[in-house]
Coordinates of C-alpha atoms in Angstrom, one line a residue:
M1 CA 43.5 -8.6 -55.3
P2 CA 43.5 -8.6 -51.3
A3 CA 46.1 -6.5 -49.7
N4 CA 47.4 -9.2 -47.7
V5 CA 48.4 -11.8 -50.0
N6 CA 51.8 -13.2 -49.8
Y7 CA 54.9 -13.2 -52.5
E8 CA 54.1 -16.6 -53.8
F9 CA 50.5 -15.3 -54.8
A10 CA 51.8 -12.3 -56.3
N11 CA 54.3 -14.2 -58.2
A12 CA 51.8 -17.0 -59.5
K13 CA 49.4 -14.0 -60.4
K14 CA 52.3 -12.5 -62.5
K15 CA 53.0 -15.9 -64.1
Y16 CA 49.3 -16.3 -65.0
E17 CA 48.9 -12.7 -66.4
E18 CA 52.3 -13.4 -68.6
A19 CA 50.9 -16.9 -69.8
Q20 CA 50.9 -17.0 -73.7
T21 CA 49.0 -20.6 -73.6
N22 CA 46.2 -22.1 -72.0
D23 CA 48.3 -24.7 -70.2
E24 CA 50.5 -21.9 -68.8
K25 CA 47.4 -20.2 -67.8
L26 CA 45.9 -23.2 -65.9
I27 CA 49.5 -23.8 -64.3
G28 CA 49.4 -20.2 -63.0
L29 CA 45.6 -20.1 -62.0
Q30 CA 46.6 -23.7 -59.8
E31 CA 49.3 -21.9 -58.3
M32 CA 47.6 -18.8 -57.1
L33 CA 44.7 -21.3 -55.8
S34 CA 47.5 -23.3 -53.8
T35 CA 48.9 -20.0 -52.2
A36 CA 45.7 -17.9 -51.6
P37 CA 45.1 -16.7 -48.2
S38 CA 43.1 -19.2 -46.0
H39 CA 41.2 -16.4 -44.0
K40 CA 37.5 -16.0 -44.4
G41 CA 37.8 -12.7 -46.0
A42 CA 39.7 -14.2 -49.2
E43 CA 37.0 -16.7 -49.7
N44 CA 35.5 -14.9 -52.7
L45 CA 38.9 -14.6 -54.1
R46 CA 39.5 -18.7 -53.8
K47 CA 35.8 -19.2 -55.3
D48 CA 36.5 -17.3 -58.4
L49 CA 39.8 -19.1 -58.8
S50 CA 38.1 -22.0 -58.4
R51 CA 35.7 -21.2 -61.2
K52 CA 38.3 -19.9 -63.6
I53 CA 40.4 -23.3 -63.4
A54 CA 36.9 -25.2 -64.2
S55 CA 36.2 -22.9 -66.7
L56 CA 39.5 -23.3 -68.6
K57 CA 39.9 -26.8 -68.3
S58 CA 36.4 -27.1 -69.6
K59 CA 37.6 -24.8 -72.7
M60 CA 40.7 -27.0 -73.3
E61 CA 38.5 -30.3 -73.4
K62 CA 36.2 -28.7 -75.8
Q63 CA 39.1 -27.6 -77.8
T64 CA 40.4 -31.2 -77.7
Q65 CA 37.0 -32.8 -79.0
A66 CA 36.6 -30.0 -81.7
A67 CA 40.0 -31.2 -82.9
K68 CA 39.0 -34.5 -83.3
K69 CA 35.7 -33.7 -85.3
T70 CA 37.9 -31.4 -88.1
G71 CA 41.0 -31.8 -89.8
H72 CA 43.4 -34.9 -89.7
T73 CA 42.5 -37.5 -87.1
I74 CA 45.1 -40.0 -85.8
N75 CA 42.8 -41.8 -83.4
I76 CA 43.9 -45.6 -83.5
K77 CA 41.6 -48.3 -82.4
K78 CA 43.2 -50.4 -79.5
E79 CA 44.0 -54.0 -80.7
G80 CA 45.5 -57.2 -78.9
A81 CA 46.3 -57.4 -75.3
G82 CA 47.1 -53.4 -75.1
Q83 CA 48.0 -50.4 -76.5
V84 CA 51.4 -48.8 -75.6
L85 CA 52.7 -45.8 -77.3
V86 CA 56.2 -44.8 -78.0
V87 CA 56.9 -41.3 -77.6
G88 CA 60.1 -39.0 -77.5
L89 CA 61.6 -35.9 -78.8
P90 CA 62.5 -35.6 -82.8
N91 CA 65.0 -37.9 -83.9
S92 CA 65.5 -39.6 -80.8
G93 CA 65.2 -43.4 -82.5
K94 CA 61.2 -44.0 -82.0
S95 CA 61.3 -45.4 -85.6
T96 CA 64.4 -47.6 -84.7
F97 CA 63.0 -48.9 -81.5
L98 CA 59.6 -49.8 -83.1
A99 CA 61.5 -51.7 -86.2
E100 CA 63.8 -53.4 -83.9
I101 CA 61.1 -54.7 -81.5
T102 CA 58.1 -55.3 -83.8
N103 CA 57.3 -56.0 -87.3
A104 CA 56.6 -52.3 -88.2
K105 CA 58.7 -50.9 -91.0
P106 CA 58.9 -47.2 -90.2
E107 CA 60.6 -44.5 -92.3
I108 CA 64.0 -44.1 -90.7
A109 CA 65.7 -40.9 -91.4
A110 CA 68.9 -38.7 -89.7
Y111 CA 66.6 -35.7 -89.8
P112 CA 63.8 -34.5 -87.2
F113 CA 60.3 -35.1 -87.6
T114 CA 60.5 -37.9 -89.8
T115 CA 57.4 -39.4 -88.5
T116 CA 54.7 -37.4 -89.2
K117 CA 51.7 -39.6 -88.6
P118 CA 51.4 -42.8 -86.2
E119 CA 53.3 -45.8 -87.0
I120 CA 51.9 -49.1 -85.6
G121 CA 53.7 -52.2 -84.8
T122 CA 52.9 -55.5 -83.0
L123 CA 55.0 -57.0 -80.4
N124 CA 54.7 -60.9 -79.2
Y125 CA 54.6 -61.8 -75.9
G126 CA 54.4 -65.6 -75.5
G127 CA 51.6 -65.5 -78.1
A128 CA 49.8 -62.2 -77.0
H129 CA 49.8 -59.2 -79.3
I130 CA 50.6 -55.9 -78.0
Q131 CA 49.5 -53.0 -80.2
L132 CA 52.8 -50.6 -80.2
V133 CA 52.3 -47.0 -81.9
E134 CA 54.9 -44.5 -82.7
L135 CA 53.4 -41.1 -82.2
P136 CA 54.8 -37.8 -83.9
S137 CA 56.7 -35.5 -81.4
F138 CA 54.2 -33.6 -79.4
L139 CA 56.9 -31.2 -78.6
D140 CA 56.7 -29.3 -82.0
G141 CA 53.2 -27.7 -81.1
G142 CA 51.8 -29.0 -84.7
E143 CA 48.5 -29.1 -85.4
L144 CA 47.8 -32.7 -84.2
M145 CA 49.2 -32.1 -80.9
S146 CA 45.9 -32.1 -79.1
Q147 CA 45.1 -35.7 -80.6
V148 CA 48.4 -36.7 -79.7
Y149 CA 47.6 -36.0 -76.0
S150 CA 44.1 -37.3 -76.5
M151 CA 45.9 -40.7 -77.9
I152 CA 47.9 -40.8 -74.4
R153 CA 45.2 -40.2 -72.3
V154 CA 43.6 -43.4 -73.3
A155 CA 46.5 -45.5 -74.1
D156 CA 47.6 -48.5 -71.6
A157 CA 51.1 -47.3 -71.2
L158 CA 54.2 -45.3 -72.7
V159 CA 57.5 -46.2 -74.0
L160 CA 59.6 -43.1 -73.8
V161 CA 62.5 -43.2 -76.3
I162 CA 65.5 -41.0 -75.6
S163 CA 69.2 -41.0 -77.3
D164 CA 72.5 -41.5 -75.8
C165 CA 71.2 -41.5 -72.2
Q166 CA 70.5 -37.7 -72.3
F167 CA 68.1 -37.7 -69.3
Y168 CA 67.1 -33.9 -70.0
Q169 CA 65.0 -35.6 -72.7
I170 CA 63.0 -37.4 -70.0
D171 CA 62.7 -34.3 -68.3
L172 CA 61.1 -32.5 -71.3
L173 CA 58.9 -35.1 -71.9
L174 CA 57.7 -35.3 -68.3
E175 CA 57.1 -31.5 -68.2
N176 CA 55.1 -31.3 -71.3
L177 CA 52.9 -34.3 -70.2
E178 CA 52.3 -32.9 -66.6
K179 CA 51.2 -29.6 -68.4
Q180 CA 48.3 -31.9 -69.9
D181 CA 47.7 -33.4 -66.3
V182 CA 49.6 -36.9 -67.2
Y183 CA 51.6 -37.9 -64.6
L184 CA 54.1 -40.8 -65.1
T185 CA 56.4 -40.7 -61.8
K186 CA 53.3 -39.8 -59.7
K187 CA 50.5 -41.8 -58.2
R188 CA 47.1 -40.7 -57.0
P189 CA 47.3 -39.5 -53.6
N190 CA 46.4 -42.5 -51.1
V191 CA 43.4 -40.6 -49.6
K192 CA 39.9 -42.0 -49.2
I193 CA 37.0 -39.8 -49.9
V194 CA 33.6 -40.4 -48.3
K195 CA 30.5 -38.4 -48.3
S196 CA 29.4 -37.4 -44.9
D197 CA 25.8 -36.7 -43.5
F198 CA 27.2 -33.7 -42.0
V199 CA 28.0 -30.3 -43.5
G200 CA 31.8 -29.6 -43.3
V201 CA 35.3 -31.1 -44.4
S202 CA 36.7 -33.4 -42.0
F203 CA 40.2 -35.4 -41.6
V204 CA 41.0 -38.9 -40.4
N205 CA 44.7 -39.4 -39.6
Q206 CA 45.0 -35.8 -39.6
H207 CA 48.8 -36.2 -38.4
N208 CA 49.4 -36.9 -42.3
L209 CA 48.2 -33.4 -43.2
L210 CA 51.4 -31.3 -44.0
I211 CA 49.8 -27.9 -44.5
D212 CA 47.5 -25.6 -42.7
K213 CA 44.2 -27.5 -42.0
Q214 CA 42.1 -24.3 -42.4
K215 CA 43.7 -23.7 -45.7
A216 CA 43.2 -27.3 -46.9
I217 CA 39.5 -27.0 -45.9
N218 CA 39.2 -23.8 -47.8
L219 CA 40.7 -25.4 -50.9
L220 CA 38.6 -28.6 -50.6
R221 CA 35.5 -26.6 -50.1
D222 CA 36.2 -24.2 -53.1
S223 CA 36.6 -27.3 -55.1
G224 CA 32.7 -28.5 -54.4
Y225 CA 33.7 -30.7 -51.2
R226 CA 31.1 -29.6 -49.0
S227 CA 30.3 -32.6 -46.8
H228 CA 33.1 -35.1 -47.2
T229 CA 35.3 -36.8 -44.9
F230 CA 39.1 -37.4 -46.0
I231 CA 41.0 -40.5 -44.6
L232 CA 44.8 -39.8 -45.5
N233 CA 46.5 -42.8 -45.6
Q234 CA 49.9 -41.0 -46.6
K235 CA 51.5 -37.8 -45.8
I236 CA 49.8 -35.0 -47.8
D237 CA 51.0 -31.6 -49.1
M238 CA 49.6 -28.9 -51.2
D239 CA 50.9 -30.7 -54.4
D240 CA 49.2 -33.7 -53.5
L241 CA 46.0 -31.9 -52.4
L242 CA 46.0 -30.3 -55.8
L243 CA 46.5 -34.0 -57.4
L244 CA 43.3 -35.2 -55.5
I245 CA 41.1 -32.4 -56.5
N246 CA 42.3 -32.4 -60.3
P247 CA 39.5 -34.1 -62.2
R248 CA 42.0 -34.4 -65.1
A249 CA 44.6 -36.0 -63.5
K250 CA 45.9 -39.5 -65.4
Y251 CA 48.4 -41.7 -64.0
M252 CA 50.1 -43.9 -66.3
K253 CA 53.0 -46.3 -66.2
A254 CA 56.1 -45.8 -68.5
I255 CA 59.4 -47.2 -69.1
C256 CA 62.3 -45.6 -71.1
V257 CA 64.7 -46.9 -73.8
S258 CA 67.9 -45.3 -74.5
L259 CA 69.4 -45.7 -78.0
P260 CA 73.1 -45.4 -78.4
I261 CA 72.9 -43.0 -81.6
N262 CA 76.7 -41.7 -80.7
N263 CA 77.4 -45.3 -79.2
I264 CA 76.9 -43.9 -75.7
K265 CA 75.5 -46.8 -74.0
K266 CA 73.1 -47.0 -70.8
K267 CA 74.7 -46.0 -67.8
T268 CA 72.2 -46.4 -64.9
N269 CA 68.9 -48.4 -64.6
I270 CA 66.6 -46.0 -63.3
Y271 CA 65.6 -42.1 -63.8
K272 CA 63.3 -40.4 -61.6
K273 CA 61.6 -43.9 -60.9
I274 CA 61.3 -44.6 -64.7
K275 CA 63.2 -47.9 -65.4
I276 CA 65.9 -47.6 -68.3
Y277 CA 66.3 -50.3 -70.9
D278 CA 68.5 -50.5 -74.0
L279 CA 67.8 -52.7 -77.1
E280 CA 70.5 -55.5 -76.2
E281 CA 68.0 -56.0 -73.4
K282 CA 65.1 -57.0 -75.9
E283 CA 63.7 -59.9 -73.9
D284 CA 63.7 -58.2 -70.7
L285 CA 62.4 -55.2 -72.4
T286 CA 59.3 -57.2 -73.8
D287 CA 58.7 -58.7 -70.5
E288 CA 58.5 -55.1 -68.7
I289 CA 56.0 -53.8 -71.7
F290 CA 53.7 -56.6 -71.2
Y291 CA 53.8 -56.4 -67.3
M292 CA 52.8 -52.5 -67.7
L293 CA 49.3 -53.7 -68.9
D294 CA 48.4 -55.2 -65.4
K295 CA 47.7 -58.4 -67.5
I296 CA 48.7 -62.3 -67.5
V297 CA 48.8 -64.8 -70.4
V298 CA 47.2 -68.3 -69.5
Y299 CA 47.3 -71.5 -71.7
T300 CA 44.7 -73.9 -71.9
K301 CA 44.8 -77.7 -72.7
K302 CA 42.5 -80.3 -73.2
P303 CA 42.8 -83.7 -71.1
G304 CA 45.4 -85.8 -72.7
K305 CA 46.7 -82.9 -75.2
K306 CA 49.5 -80.5 -75.3
A307 CA 48.9 -77.1 -74.3
D308 CA 47.7 -74.2 -76.9
V309 CA 50.7 -72.0 -76.7
K310 CA 49.8 -70.1 -79.9
E311 CA 46.6 -68.5 -78.9
P312 CA 46.9 -67.7 -75.0
L313 CA 44.0 -66.1 -73.1
V314 CA 44.9 -62.6 -71.9
L315 CA 43.3 -61.9 -68.6
D316 CA 43.6 -59.2 -65.8
N317 CA 46.1 -59.8 -62.9
N318 CA 44.3 -61.6 -60.3
S319 CA 41.8 -63.7 -62.5
T320 CA 40.4 -66.9 -61.5
V321 CA 40.0 -70.1 -63.4
M322 CA 36.2 -69.3 -63.3
D323 CA 37.4 -66.0 -65.4
A324 CA 39.5 -67.8 -67.6
S325 CA 36.3 -70.3 -68.5
K326 CA 34.3 -67.3 -69.2
D327 CA 36.6 -66.5 -72.1
I328 CA 36.5 -69.9 -73.3
H329 CA 32.8 -70.6 -73.7
K330 CA 29.7 -70.2 -71.7
T331 CA 29.1 -73.8 -71.3
I332 CA 32.3 -74.4 -69.9
Y333 CA 31.7 -71.5 -67.6
K334 CA 28.4 -72.8 -66.3
N335 CA 29.5 -76.4 -66.2
L336 CA 33.0 -75.8 -64.7
K337 CA 33.6 -77.6 -61.3
S338 CA 37.3 -77.2 -61.0
A339 CA 40.5 -77.1 -62.7
R340 CA 44.2 -78.6 -63.2
V341 CA 47.0 -76.1 -63.1
W342 CA 50.5 -76.4 -64.1
G343 CA 53.0 -73.3 -63.4
S344 CA 52.1 -71.5 -60.1
S345 CA 50.6 -74.7 -58.5
K346 CA 52.5 -76.8 -55.9
Y347 CA 52.8 -79.4 -58.4
N348 CA 52.2 -79.9 -62.2
G349 CA 48.6 -80.7 -62.9
Q350 CA 47.6 -80.0 -59.3
K351 CA 43.6 -80.2 -59.0
V352 CA 42.7 -76.5 -58.1
S353 CA 39.1 -74.9 -57.4
K354 CA 37.4 -72.7 -59.7
N355 CA 38.3 -69.7 -57.6
Y356 CA 42.0 -70.3 -57.8
I357 CA 44.0 -67.2 -58.8
L358 CA 45.9 -67.7 -61.8
K359 CA 49.4 -66.3 -62.5
N360 CA 51.2 -65.3 -65.6
K361 CA 52.0 -68.3 -68.1
D362 CA 50.1 -70.6 -66.1
I363 CA 48.3 -73.8 -68.0
V364 CA 44.9 -74.8 -67.2
E365 CA 42.8 -77.7 -67.9
F366 CA 39.2 -77.1 -67.3
L367 CA 37.2 -80.1 -65.3
M368 CA 33.5 -80.3 -65.8

């Protein structure tokens, strides 16, 4: 270890050496890299730390893949408009929530770890079916833990379930998820990375860089960015930089449901940027779960007929009339000229172009 390292680096190194799990080791190494000296004499140290981080992440990924191939598996195929996972501490009320809001009938008991395998339910939103999956707690360190985290990483959104507005439960969930590089309260830093024809790391909007420029350059260069320009569209500190270079970082949408197990009702509507609901707000809760999917439902109708509200189209946000026609039939798509729209248009039945952007719960009639 270089003689002129600072206290923060020495403290991070101690944390790494005392780590018991791969997650703890990874956190220690990342802290060592972020606090390592930025002078040229420490270049080999930074490269060594970068290699160790990459090697450890690769090892963790291989362990996750191996777990999928052996023993029990809990991978569940996505169905419907999207897959939303229900997570929480043992005995927090996950099964109660799932039973109340979907057609599922999970086992409900007053003792912890009742859920030992995923329970699946279907939530109806305006005719669109959302798959809700209750997961076993990932805080007990059980044999399925790695598979639970794998499911979380590929899901569309999360519902956190806590009891009696005990927000420390959210803190525990966030802490454990972030150890796996899953972030619910953070967004990918607003930085555009452009490959350059020239060797070196440079910055646009350098006034947004809140750390020593040379230290930032060394970190990025040691992470493989040798000929790149970074356009900083927001203020960037060391934590932001570490997020930016983390290939495993996964950013997800989430809401929270607080169940009054001991009749303690919700007292606030938001905690750490996460919206808080209770079961009395079932309609708003259903809406918010659907909104997290970044989808819209669109109903279709034939001339002179009523709209089909039982089987809507489920489309991505900002989809056009032309996008909707693709989901109906290729003949309609090829021959489409325009459409009539009820809902977001200025007046009901307004004739619009095939490039018109549809909104949630619009009704569309295709014209060929």
